[in-house]
Structure formats: structure tokens, C-alpha cells
mmCIF file of C-alpha atoms in Angstrom:
data_model
loop_
_atom_site.group_PDB
_atom_site.id
_atom_site.type_symbol
_atom_site.label_atom_id
_atom_site.label_comp_id
_atom_site.label_asym_id
_atom_site.label_seq_id
_atom_site.Cartn_x
_atom_site.Cartn_y
_atom_site.Cartn_z
ATOM 1 C CA MET A 1 0.041 0.043 0.179
ATOM 2 C CA VAL A 2 1.254 3.097 -1.106
ATOM 3 C CA GLU A 3 1.690 5.873 1.683
ATOM 4 C CA LYS A 4 -0.366 8.782 1.001
ATOM 5 C CA TYR A 5 0.071 11.246 3.530
ATOM 6 C CA LYS A 6 3.349 11.261 5.635
ATOM 7 C CA LYS A 7 3.140 12.270 8.937
ATOM 8 C CA GLU A 8 6.266 14.662 9.474
ATOM 9 C CA ASN A 9 7.689 15.636 13.206
ATOM 10 C CA ALA A 10 6.477 19.313 14.048
ATOM 11 C CA ASN A 11 10.542 20.073 15.624
ATOM 12 C CA ASP A 12 11.592 19.203 11.848
ATOM 13 C CA VAL A 13 9.267 21.107 10.375
ATOM 14 C CA VAL A 14 9.830 24.083 12.919
ATOM 15 C CA PHE A 15 13.877 23.750 12.387
ATOM 16 C CA ASN A 16 14.238 23.863 8.326
ATOM 17 C CA LEU A 17 11.650 27.122 8.138
ATOM 18 C CA GLU A 18 13.391 29.604 5.707
ATOM 19 C CA TYR A 19 12.840 32.865 7.831
ATOM 20 C CA ASN A 20 13.261 36.279 5.181
ATOM 21 C CA SER A 21 16.405 37.236 7.537
ATOM 22 C CA GLU A 22 18.243 34.499 6.504
ATOM 23 C CA ARG A 23 17.251 34.604 2.952
ATOM 24 C CA GLN A 24 19.416 35.946 0.285
ATOM 25 C CA HIS A 25 19.303 39.766 -0.793
ATOM 26 C CA LEU A 26 16.857 40.400 -3.302
ATOM 27 C CA LEU A 27 18.724 42.464 -5.570
ATOM 28 C CA ILE A 28 15.058 43.524 -7.482
ATOM 29 C CA PRO A 29 12.245 42.996 -5.117
ATOM 30 C CA GLU A 30 9.718 43.385 -7.414
ATOM 31 C CA TYR A 31 9.953 39.941 -9.332
ATOM 32 C CA GLY A 32 10.284 38.291 -6.442
ATOM 33 C CA ARG A 33 11.782 35.302 -4.636
ATOM 34 C CA HIS A 34 10.860 32.718 -6.979
ATOM 35 C CA LEU A 35 12.351 34.563 -9.886
ATOM 36 C CA GLN A 36 15.566 35.025 -8.238
ATOM 37 C CA LYS A 37 15.769 31.404 -7.338
ATOM 38 C CA LEU A 38 15.287 30.638 -11.074
ATOM 39 C CA ILE A 39 18.108 32.913 -12.205
ATOM 40 C CA ASP A 40 19.969 31.436 -9.295
ATOM 41 C CA GLN A 41 19.498 28.164 -11.238
ATOM 42 C CA ALA A 42 20.301 29.712 -14.949
ATOM 43 C CA THR A 43 23.576 30.817 -13.305
ATOM 44 C CA ALA A 44 24.472 27.642 -12.430
ATOM 45 C CA ILE A 45 23.998 25.408 -15.914
ATOM 46 C CA GLU A 46 27.224 24.324 -17.126
ATOM 47 C CA ASP A 47 26.284 24.157 -20.861
ATOM 48 C CA ASP A 48 25.796 27.153 -22.926
ATOM 49 C CA GLU A 49 22.604 26.392 -25.099
ATOM 50 C CA THR A 50 20.987 25.288 -22.315
ATOM 51 C CA ARG A 51 21.361 28.508 -20.408
ATOM 52 C CA ASN A 52 20.604 30.622 -23.446
ATOM 53 C CA LYS A 53 17.471 29.165 -23.649
ATOM 54 C CA ALA A 54 16.380 29.161 -19.974
ATOM 55 C CA ALA A 55 17.528 32.736 -19.609
ATOM 56 C CA LYS A 56 14.961 33.420 -22.637
ATOM 57 C CA TYR A 57 12.407 31.775 -20.948
ATOM 58 C CA ILE A 58 13.506 34.043 -18.076
ATOM 59 C CA ILE A 59 13.076 36.957 -19.859
ATOM 60 C CA GLN A 60 9.746 36.126 -20.790
ATOM 61 C CA VAL A 61 8.159 34.831 -17.279
ATOM 62 C CA MET A 62 8.951 38.756 -16.346
ATOM 63 C CA GLY A 63 7.810 40.008 -19.524
ATOM 64 C CA SER A 64 4.286 38.892 -18.606
ATOM 65 C CA LEU A 65 4.336 40.928 -15.674
ATOM 66 C CA ASN A 66 3.729 43.726 -17.926
ATOM 67 C CA PRO A 67 2.152 42.784 -20.949
ATOM 68 C CA HIS A 68 1.566 45.597 -22.512
ATOM 69 C CA LEU A 69 5.185 46.317 -22.529
ATOM 70 C CA ARG A 70 6.531 43.034 -23.787
ATOM 71 C CA ASP A 71 7.054 43.822 -27.357
ATOM 72 C CA VAL A 72 8.718 47.282 -26.382
ATOM 73 C CA PRO A 73 12.643 47.255 -27.991
ATOM 74 C CA ASP A 74 13.662 49.269 -25.312
ATOM 75 C CA PHE A 75 11.403 47.555 -22.611
ATOM 76 C CA GLN A 76 12.859 44.311 -24.277
ATOM 77 C CA HIS A 77 16.680 46.144 -23.307
ATOM 78 C CA LYS A 78 15.700 47.102 -19.373
ATOM 79 C CA LEU A 79 14.789 43.153 -18.984
ATOM 80 C CA TRP A 80 17.889 42.199 -19.831
ATOM 81 C CA ASP A 81 19.844 44.413 -18.301
ATOM 82 C CA GLN A 82 17.791 43.229 -15.132
ATOM 83 C CA LEU A 83 18.308 40.346 -15.845
ATOM 84 C CA PHE A 84 22.482 40.301 -15.672
ATOM 85 C CA ILE A 85 21.731 42.619 -12.162
ATOM 86 C CA MET A 86 19.538 39.865 -10.620
ATOM 87 C CA SER A 87 22.666 37.698 -11.538
ATOM 88 C CA ASP A 88 24.874 39.712 -9.744
ATOM 89 C CA PHE A 89 26.561 39.939 -13.194
ATOM 90 C CA ARG A 90 27.857 36.016 -13.116
ATOM 91 C CA LEU A 91 25.164 34.631 -16.042
ATOM 92 C CA ASN A 92 27.094 34.299 -19.087
ATOM 93 C CA VAL A 93 24.506 34.393 -21.850
ATOM 94 C CA ASP A 94 23.868 35.950 -25.421
ATOM 95 C CA SER A 95 22.227 39.028 -24.937
ATOM 96 C CA PRO A 96 20.994 41.324 -27.777
ATOM 97 C CA TYR A 97 21.623 44.021 -26.115
ATOM 98 C CA PRO A 98 25.129 45.187 -24.521
ATOM 99 C CA ILE A 99 25.590 43.728 -21.422
ATOM 100 C CA PRO A 100 25.886 46.646 -18.389
ATOM 101 C CA SER A 101 29.035 46.306 -16.315
ATOM 102 C CA ARG A 102 28.773 46.876 -12.286
ATOM 103 C CA GLU A 103 31.408 49.827 -12.233
ATOM 104 C CA VAL A 104 28.588 51.567 -14.331
ATOM 105 C CA LEU A 105 25.880 50.993 -12.927
ATOM 106 C CA GLN A 106 27.876 52.105 -9.311
ATOM 107 C CA LEU A 107 28.657 55.747 -10.638
ATOM 108 C CA LYS A 108 27.604 57.987 -8.962
ATOM 109 C CA PRO A 109 26.516 61.410 -10.658
ATOM 110 C CA ASP A 110 28.297 64.653 -10.542
ATOM 111 C CA VAL A 111 27.401 67.285 -7.766
ATOM 112 C CA LEU A 112 24.944 70.242 -8.961
ATOM 113 C CA GLN A 113 27.356 73.363 -9.129
ATOM 114 C CA TYR A 114 24.503 75.712 -7.105
ATOM 115 C CA PRO A 115 25.357 78.817 -6.819
ATOM 116 C CA GLN A 116 26.199 79.604 -3.246
ATOM 117 C CA ASN A 117 25.133 83.344 -3.258
ATOM 118 C CA PHE A 118 24.542 84.784 0.042
ATOM 119 C CA PRO A 119 23.434 88.547 -0.510
ATOM 120 C CA LYS A 120 23.116 90.970 2.007
ATOM 121 C CA TYR A 121 20.056 92.496 0.689
ATOM 122 C CA ARG A 122 17.895 88.863 0.238
ATOM 123 C CA PHE A 123 14.571 89.991 -0.519
ATOM 124 C CA TYR A 124 15.994 91.398 -3.638
ATOM 125 C CA GLY A 125 16.693 87.879 -4.949
ATOM 126 C CA ASN A 126 19.683 86.967 -7.434
ATOM 127 C CA ASN A 127 17.919 88.077 -10.207
ATOM 128 C CA ILE A 128 17.940 91.674 -9.477
ATOM 129 C CA LYS A 129 21.579 91.270 -9.144
ATOM 130 C CA TYR A 130 21.995 89.399 -12.462
ATOM 131 C CA MET A 131 19.918 92.275 -13.736
ATOM 132 C CA ILE A 132 22.334 95.205 -12.157
ATOM 133 C CA ASP A 133 25.310 93.517 -13.578
ATOM 134 C CA VAL A 134 23.792 93.529 -17.119
ATOM 135 C CA ALA A 135 23.050 96.877 -16.715
ATOM 136 C CA ASN A 136 27.019 97.953 -15.866
ATOM 137 C CA LYS A 137 27.648 96.670 -19.523
ATOM 138 C CA TRP A 138 25.913 98.845 -20.786
ATOM 139 C CA GLU A 139 26.491 101.820 -22.318
ATOM 140 C CA ASP A 140 24.973 105.175 -21.039
ATOM 141 C CA GLY A 141 22.419 105.964 -22.964
ATOM 142 C CA GLU A 142 18.443 106.121 -22.965
ATOM 143 C CA MET A 143 18.315 102.073 -23.082
ATOM 144 C CA LYS A 144 20.302 101.806 -20.409
ATOM 145 C CA ASN A 145 18.478 104.580 -17.976
ATOM 146 C CA ALA A 146 15.277 102.166 -19.116
ATOM 147 C CA LEU A 147 16.823 99.224 -17.423
ATOM 148 C CA VAL A 148 17.926 101.213 -14.566
ATOM 149 C CA LEU A 149 14.298 102.342 -14.175
ATOM 150 C CA VAL A 150 12.639 99.250 -14.236
ATOM 151 C CA ILE A 151 15.087 97.867 -11.905
ATOM 152 C CA ALA A 152 14.860 100.445 -9.380
ATOM 153 C CA ASN A 153 10.885 99.757 -9.944
ATOM 154 C CA HIS A 154 11.363 96.147 -9.465
ATOM 155 C CA MET A 155 13.460 96.576 -6.140
ATOM 156 C CA LYS A 156 10.680 98.730 -4.615
ATOM 157 C CA LYS A 157 8.333 95.933 -5.441
ATOM 158 C CA SER A 158 10.488 93.404 -3.697
ATOM 159 C CA TYR A 159 10.975 95.288 -0.840
ATOM 160 C CA LEU A 160 7.375 96.144 0.102
ATOM 161 C CA SER A 161 6.443 92.280 -0.132
ATOM 162 C CA TRP A 162 9.378 91.724 2.539
ATOM 163 C CA ASN A 163 7.951 94.538 4.186
ATOM 164 C CA LYS A 164 4.347 95.643 3.613
ATOM 165 C CA ASP A 165 4.847 99.567 5.365
ATOM 166 C CA THR A 166 6.541 101.624 2.901
ATOM 167 C CA VAL A 167 9.627 102.207 1.699
ATOM 168 C CA LYS A 168 11.278 106.244 0.366
ATOM 169 C CA ASP A 169 12.835 105.797 -3.289
ATOM 170 C CA ASP A 170 15.692 107.358 -1.550
ATOM 171 C CA VAL A 171 16.395 103.951 0.181
ATOM 172 C CA ILE A 172 16.039 101.940 -3.384
ATOM 173 C CA PHE A 173 18.559 103.939 -4.779
ATOM 174 C CA GLU A 174 21.136 103.548 -1.937
ATOM 175 C CA HIS A 175 20.773 99.984 -2.072
ATOM 176 C CA LEU A 176 21.079 99.838 -6.009
ATOM 177 C CA PHE A 177 24.116 102.496 -5.728
ATOM 178 C CA GLU A 178 25.368 100.028 -3.360
ATOM 179 C CA LEU A 179 24.954 96.615 -5.446
ATOM 180 C CA SER A 180 25.858 97.491 -8.443
ATOM 181 C CA GLY A 181 29.327 98.565 -6.741
ATOM 182 C CA GLY A 182 28.338 102.653 -7.632
ATOM 183 C CA LYS A 183 28.316 102.441 -11.271
ATOM 184 C CA ILE A 184 24.776 103.357 -11.169
ATOM 185 C CA ASN A 185 24.300 106.180 -9.132
ATOM 186 C CA LEU A 186 20.003 108.342 -8.950
ATOM 187 C CA LEU A 187 20.564 109.457 -5.400
ATOM 188 C CA GLN A 188 20.754 112.617 -6.785
ATOM 189 C CA SER A 189 18.650 112.130 -9.862
ATOM 190 C CA THR A 190 14.641 113.297 -9.329
ATOM 191 C CA GLU A 191 13.197 110.492 -11.106
ATOM 192 C CA GLU A 192 10.127 109.245 -9.130
ATOM 193 C CA LEU A 193 9.851 105.147 -9.320
ATOM 194 C CA LEU A 194 6.208 103.951 -9.328
ATOM 195 C CA ASN A 195 3.242 104.217 -6.437
ATOM 196 C CA THR A 196 3.725 102.315 -3.143
ATOM 197 C CA THR A 197 -0.171 102.021 -3.251
ATOM 198 C CA ASP A 198 -0.030 100.966 -7.035
ATOM 199 C CA LEU A 199 2.472 98.108 -6.346
ATOM 200 C CA LEU A 200 1.039 96.704 -3.013
ATOM 201 C CA ARG A 201 -1.894 96.530 -5.020
ATOM 202 C CA THR A 202 -0.041 94.231 -7.262
ATOM 203 C CA ASN A 203 1.138 91.784 -4.979
ATOM 204 C CA LYS A 204 -2.093 91.632 -3.170
ATOM 205 C CA ARG A 205 -3.517 90.791 -6.829
ATOM 206 C CA ILE A 206 -0.532 88.245 -7.271
ATOM 207 C CA SER A 207 -1.105 86.646 -4.249
ATOM 208 C CA ASN A 208 -4.795 86.414 -4.719
ATOM 209 C CA LYS A 209 -4.248 84.479 -7.534
ATOM 210 C CA ILE A 210 -1.890 81.944 -6.329
ATOM 211 C CA ALA A 211 -4.338 81.117 -3.171
ATOM 212 C CA PRO A 212 -6.483 77.785 -3.796
ATOM 213 C CA ALA A 213 -10.513 79.883 -4.705
ATOM 214 C CA GLY A 214 -12.480 78.291 -1.842
ATOM 215 C CA PRO A 215 -16.489 78.085 -1.824
ATOM 216 C CA PRO A 216 -18.447 81.207 -2.129
ATOM 217 C CA LYS A 217 -19.631 82.393 0.929
ATOM 218 C CA ILE A 218 -23.027 82.916 1.348
ATOM 219 C CA GLN A 219 -24.502 86.372 2.871
ATOM 220 C CA SER A 220 -27.467 85.946 5.198
ATOM 221 C CA ASN A 221 -29.812 88.892 5.275
ATOM 222 C CA LYS A 222 -31.813 88.912 8.350
ATOM 223 C CA ASN A 223 -33.960 91.670 6.787
ATOM 224 C CA ASN A 224 -34.753 89.173 4.364
ATOM 225 C CA LYS A 225 -38.373 88.766 3.756
ATOM 226 C CA GLY A 226 -39.373 87.162 0.799
ATOM 227 C CA PRO A 227 -41.739 84.757 -0.507
ATOM 228 C CA GLY A 228 -40.317 81.813 -0.149
ATOM 229 C CA LYS A 229 -39.563 82.559 3.742
ATOM 230 C CA PRO A 230 -41.804 80.955 5.934
ATOM 231 C CA LYS A 231 -42.960 83.446 9.276
ATOM 232 C CA PRO A 232 -42.210 82.825 12.076
ATOM 233 C CA PHE A 233 -45.061 81.598 14.178
ATOM 234 C CA GLN A 234 -46.744 83.774 16.716
ATOM 235 C CA LYS A 235 -49.091 82.597 19.529
ATOM 236 C CA ASN A 236 -52.536 84.215 19.744
ATOM 237 C CA ASN A 237 -53.090 85.038 23.618
ATOM 238 C CA ASN A 238 -56.583 86.813 22.937
ATOM 239 C CA GLN A 239 -57.407 82.639 20.769
ATOM 240 C CA LYS A 240 -59.426 80.978 23.121
#
């Protein structure tokens, strides 16, 4: 009689349990441990032809997880790269794409050279300083005078965004003279900048555009006696 069910010792079952902390680290966990074991088995195959067939079969299994991208050429290239990565670059098969190397994948990108500017007047921003530097390179004339006036008005607008009170034009001219290295001098100029009220109104309009629109407010009118509003109940004391 063939024994259909074999009773196992409970102690042996518990002793042979496989915990995740003891398992091999998954290089790409999205594919799961079963596919990782399949790649390890294919890597251990000694016959080249059988190993290449196993690699192509694994690519089909990996592509079945994303069937809508399975036949896209770029996606096929990605699958082959992931196959070599999951095999820890130990799989020796013929790939239709260039085989990636460990050194290339471990390269770190270059550090971005962010502008480390620490201006004295931060509320003006770096763009104002760039505009002032450009104005210093221009020749004297109407175009430069117009650009300097635009810069001064923008400086006043930025100042009012930081300080909601008010600012005199002389303060803006002094800051402009300092930021330009003394090349733009409007301290003795009779030019007047835009009105503070207009600039504050412009800043408020811009902030209202940025703020999210909420639900419309319903104003209640206590004196509303329209036909649709029911009259309050009044007790008649004379009624018997």
C-alpha cells in the first residue's frame, strides 16, 4: 500500500523553516524570490545552449508581469539589463543588447554646482543682482536708463513684498548704488518710482491668484422677507 500522507515531526518542520532574515538579499525585489531562484539556477547551468534557452525563458516570464510593454524594444533592453543585475553579473549568456557592467551602474552623478550666493539684501533675490550686472555692461543712453528704472521699480516691489509698510525712493537708490558697486548712481536723480499703493495692490492681486479658490460665501440677510421664507409662528393670547 502506497503511503499517501506522511506525518512529519513538528520539531523538524519548525527547525527547517526559512526566515526572510536568513534568505539571500533580493537585488530587485519587485520580481519576487521565485524568479530570483530561477535566475540562480540558470546561472549554475554548465551547458551554454541550455543556459541561453533558460535566459530567454526567464525574459518571457519577466515580460509577462507587464504584458502591455513586453514587445517594446526599449522595454526588452531593460529586462535584459535587470536579468544581469539580478544574477549579480555572473550569468554568461548571449544578450541582444550590450551587457551592463557593475562599475557603470555604481557610478554616482556629479554634484550639481548650485549658486552659493549670500546677498546682503536677500529680499531682492539673485535675479536683481544679475540684472544690475547686465546694466553695468551697457553703454550710457536711453536704453540703459530705461533698464535702470525698471530695475529700481522691481527692487521697490520686492522690498514691499518683504516689508508691507512703505519705503522711500532714496532707500532703493542707495541699495541700487551699493549693489552696482557705485556704477549706477540715482541718489541725486529727480526720477520718481511707482507709487507704493499701486505696488502693494499689484502684490495683493498676485497673491490672490496663487491662493486656492474656496467655496463661495453665502451672506445671510436677516431682513429678508421674500415669499419663499416662512413666517415665524406667533401665539395669539386672545384666542380661546
